[in-house]
């Protein structure tokens, strides 16, 4: 089983922290890919020193278009027949997060992590503030909490209990988040995430809508736990 993890990079401090943290607690060997636009010189230099491929694309002038171009590129550049796992550069991880995510992947499944968010932006997920920057991150507290919620099993959307208020499909249970794990070929077959609002939803939601419409099953791996700093809050100030 070949596993590729990838993230969209920018600031060096975030890229270095999240990639190193993801690899430290992965529990399985994996390849790393990075993508992005307007990547700072020092970040590219660090990535190259680590031996990670870095695929930079021109700024397209629109944040959502740039964002989903980066997410699609990670899948496109991954080797064929690999399980691909996108994650954010503002995330931290509990031990064995990756192996507990990918071990459940099948051709007709998308597996999502058990996400905890900082709570500084609206969220459907459990919110507990373990710090808002890598320097402030309280890893010991995070690990203690993770040990109390860890379960080595899959949860259905209903068991995960994450309600989504969809403008077209109404309120229903959906475990959508990143990291998620699926085969490259499934992502490509479904067309990836569009870089625009369609049917009132962003590209990630639209992509999962299409997956569901094509009979793909969604699950949460209760033992793959990730913390999201919600660094994107800066865009909402």
Coordinates of C-alpha atoms in Angstrom, one line a residue:
X1 CA 0.0 0.0 0.0
X2 CA 1.6 3.3 -1.1
X3 CA 0.4 6.3 0.8
X4 CA 1.0 9.9 -0.2
X5 CA 0.2 12.9 2.1
X6 CA 0.2 16.4 0.8
X7 CA -0.5 20.0 1.9
X8 CA -0.7 23.5 0.5
X9 CA 2.2 25.5 1.8
X10 CA 3.0 29.1 2.5
X11 CA 4.5 30.5 5.7
X12 CA 7.6 28.4 6.7
X13 CA 6.6 28.2 10.4
X14 CA 3.3 26.5 9.6
X15 CA 4.6 24.3 6.9
X16 CA 7.5 23.0 8.9
X17 CA 5.4 22.4 12.0
X18 CA 2.6 20.6 10.4
X19 CA 4.6 18.4 8.0
X20 CA 7.0 17.4 10.8
X21 CA 4.2 16.7 13.2
X22 CA 2.3 14.7 10.6
X23 CA 5.3 12.5 9.9
X24 CA 6.3 12.1 13.5
X25 CA 2.9 10.6 14.5
X26 CA 1.9 8.9 11.2
X27 CA 2.7 5.4 12.4
X28 CA 3.3 4.3 8.8
X29 CA 5.8 5.2 6.0
X30 CA 4.5 7.7 3.4
X31 CA 5.6 10.1 0.7
X32 CA 5.1 13.8 1.0
X33 CA 4.1 16.3 -1.7
X34 CA 3.6 20.0 -1.3
X35 CA 1.7 22.5 -3.5
X36 CA 1.0 26.2 -3.5
X37 CA 1.0 29.6 -5.0
X38 CA 3.2 32.6 -4.1
X39 CA 5.3 30.4 -1.9
X40 CA 7.9 32.3 0.1
X41 CA 11.5 31.6 -0.9
X42 CA 12.5 30.3 2.6
X43 CA 9.6 27.8 2.6
X44 CA 10.6 26.4 -0.8
X45 CA 14.2 26.1 0.3
X46 CA 13.2 24.1 3.4
X47 CA 10.9 21.8 1.4
X48 CA 13.6 21.2 -1.1
X49 CA 16.1 20.4 1.7
X50 CA 13.8 17.8 3.0
X51 CA 13.5 16.2 -0.4
X52 CA 9.8 16.8 -0.8
X53 CA 8.4 17.7 -4.2
X54 CA 7.0 21.2 -4.4
X55 CA 4.6 22.0 -7.2
X56 CA 4.0 25.8 -7.4
X57 CA 1.4 27.3 -9.7
X58 CA 0.8 31.0 -10.8
X59 CA -1.6 33.0 -8.6
X60 CA -5.0 32.8 -10.3
X61 CA -6.2 36.0 -8.6
X62 CA -9.0 34.3 -6.6
X63 CA -8.5 32.6 -3.2
X64 CA -10.9 29.7 -3.8
X65 CA -9.6 29.0 -7.3
X66 CA -6.1 29.0 -5.9
X67 CA -7.1 26.8 -2.9
X68 CA -8.8 24.1 -5.0
X69 CA -6.1 24.2 -7.7
X70 CA -3.7 23.3 -4.9
X71 CA -5.9 20.5 -3.6
X72 CA -6.4 19.0 -7.0
X73 CA -2.7 19.2 -7.8
X74 CA -1.8 17.0 -4.9
X75 CA -3.9 14.2 -6.2
X76 CA -2.8 14.7 -9.8
X77 CA 0.9 14.5 -8.9
X78 CA 0.5 11.5 -6.6
X79 CA 1.6 8.1 -8.1
X80 CA -1.2 6.0 -9.6
X81 CA -2.8 3.4 -7.4
X82 CA -1.9 5.2 -4.2
X83 CA -4.0 6.3 -1.3
X84 CA -3.8 10.1 -1.1
X85 CA -4.3 12.1 2.1
X86 CA -4.6 15.9 2.0
X87 CA -4.1 17.8 5.2
X88 CA -3.8 21.5 6.3
X89 CA -0.6 23.2 7.2
X90 CA -2.3 24.5 10.3
X91 CA -2.9 21.0 11.8
X92 CA -1.4 18.8 14.5
X93 CA -1.9 15.1 15.0
X94 CA -2.4 12.4 17.6
X95 CA -0.2 9.3 17.4
X96 CA -0.9 6.8 14.6
X97 CA -3.3 9.2 12.9
X98 CA -2.3 8.2 9.4
X99 CA -2.3 4.4 9.8
X100 CA -5.6 4.6 11.5
X101 CA -7.0 6.6 8.6
X102 CA -5.7 4.6 5.6
X103 CA -6.2 1.1 6.9
X104 CA -10.0 1.5 6.3
X105 CA -9.7 2.8 2.7
X106 CA -11.4 0.8 0.0
X107 CA -12.2 1.7 -3.6
X108 CA -15.8 2.8 -2.7
X109 CA -14.9 4.7 0.5
X110 CA -13.7 8.0 1.7
X111 CA -12.4 8.0 5.2
X112 CA -12.3 11.2 7.3
X113 CA -10.3 12.0 10.4
X114 CA -11.7 12.7 13.9
X115 CA -11.3 16.5 13.8
X116 CA -11.0 18.9 16.8
X117 CA -11.0 22.6 16.0
X118 CA -9.8 25.6 17.9
X119 CA -13.2 27.2 17.9
X120 CA -12.2 30.6 16.7
X121 CA -14.3 30.2 13.6
X122 CA -17.8 28.6 13.2
X123 CA -17.5 24.8 13.1
X124 CA -19.5 21.6 12.9
X125 CA -16.8 19.8 14.7
X126 CA -15.8 19.5 18.4
X127 CA -14.1 22.7 19.5
X128 CA -11.4 22.8 22.1
X129 CA -8.6 25.4 22.1
X130 CA -5.2 23.7 22.5
X131 CA -3.4 26.8 21.2
X132 CA -3.6 29.0 18.1
X133 CA 0.0 28.9 16.9
X134 CA 2.7 26.2 16.8
X135 CA 4.5 28.0 19.6
X136 CA 1.3 28.0 21.8
X137 CA 0.3 24.5 21.0
X138 CA -0.3 22.5 24.2
X139 CA 0.5 19.0 22.9
X140 CA 0.4 17.3 26.3
X141 CA -3.1 18.5 26.9
X142 CA -4.1 17.6 23.4
X143 CA -2.7 14.0 23.8
X144 CA -4.5 13.6 27.2
X145 CA -7.8 14.6 25.6
X146 CA -7.2 12.3 22.6
X147 CA -6.6 9.3 24.9
X148 CA -10.1 9.8 26.3
X149 CA -11.8 9.8 22.9
X150 CA -9.7 7.4 21.0
X151 CA -11.5 4.4 19.4
X152 CA -10.0 1.9 17.0
X153 CA -13.1 1.7 14.7
X154 CA -15.0 3.3 11.9
X155 CA -18.0 5.5 12.6
X156 CA -20.9 6.1 10.2
X157 CA -21.9 9.7 9.6
X158 CA -24.7 9.3 12.1
X159 CA -22.4 7.9 14.7
X160 CA -19.9 10.7 14.2
X161 CA -22.9 13.0 14.8
X162 CA -21.7 15.9 12.6
X163 CA -24.6 17.8 11.2
X164 CA -24.2 19.7 7.9
X165 CA -26.7 22.4 7.0
X166 CA -26.7 22.1 3.2
X167 CA -28.5 24.7 1.0
X168 CA -29.9 22.1 -1.4
X169 CA -29.8 18.8 0.5
X170 CA -31.0 20.1 3.8
X171 CA -29.6 19.1 7.2
X172 CA -28.0 15.7 7.4
X173 CA -25.0 13.9 8.9
X174 CA -21.7 14.3 7.1
X175 CA -18.2 13.7 8.5
X176 CA -16.4 15.9 5.9
X177 CA -13.0 17.3 6.8
X178 CA -9.3 17.1 6.1
X179 CA -7.3 14.9 6.5
X180 CA -9.3 12.5 4.5
X181 CA -8.1 9.4 2.6
X182 CA -9.1 7.9 -0.7
X183 CA -7.6 6.4 -3.8
X184 CA -6.2 8.8 -6.4
X185 CA -8.3 7.2 -9.1
X186 CA -11.5 7.7 -7.3
X187 CA -10.8 11.4 -6.8
X188 CA -9.9 11.8 -10.5
X189 CA -12.9 9.9 -11.6
X190 CA -15.2 12.2 -9.5
X191 CA -13.5 15.2 -11.1
X192 CA -11.9 16.7 -8.0
X193 CA -12.9 19.9 -6.2
X194 CA -14.1 22.8 -8.4
X195 CA -12.6 26.2 -7.8
X196 CA -15.9 28.0 -7.6
X197 CA -19.2 28.1 -5.7
X198 CA -21.7 25.6 -7.3
X199 CA -25.2 25.0 -6.0
X200 CA -24.3 27.4 -3.1
X201 CA -21.4 25.3 -1.8
X202 CA -17.6 25.4 -1.9
X203 CA -15.5 22.9 -3.9
X204 CA -14.9 20.5 -1.0
X205 CA -18.6 20.1 -0.2
X206 CA -19.5 19.8 -3.9
X207 CA -16.9 17.1 -4.3
X208 CA -18.4 15.0 -1.5
X209 CA -21.9 15.6 -2.8
X210 CA -20.8 14.1 -6.1
X211 CA -19.2 11.2 -4.3
X212 CA -22.4 10.4 -2.4
X213 CA -24.4 10.6 -5.6
X214 CA -22.1 8.0 -7.1
X215 CA -22.6 5.6 -4.3
X216 CA -19.3 6.3 -2.4
X217 CA -19.6 5.5 1.4
X218 CA -18.4 8.1 3.9
X219 CA -16.9 7.1 7.3
X220 CA -15.0 8.7 10.2
X221 CA -12.0 6.9 11.6
X222 CA -12.4 7.5 15.3
X223 CA -8.8 6.7 16.0
X224 CA -7.3 9.2 13.5
X225 CA -7.4 12.4 15.5
X226 CA -6.3 15.8 14.3
X227 CA -6.3 19.3 15.7
X228 CA -7.0 22.3 13.4
X229 CA -5.6 25.6 14.6
X230 CA -8.0 27.4 12.2
X231 CA -5.3 29.8 11.0
X232 CA -7.6 30.9 8.3
X233 CA -9.3 33.1 10.9
X234 CA -6.9 35.8 9.7
X235 CA -8.9 36.1 6.5
X236 CA -12.0 36.9 8.4
X237 CA -10.7 39.9 10.5

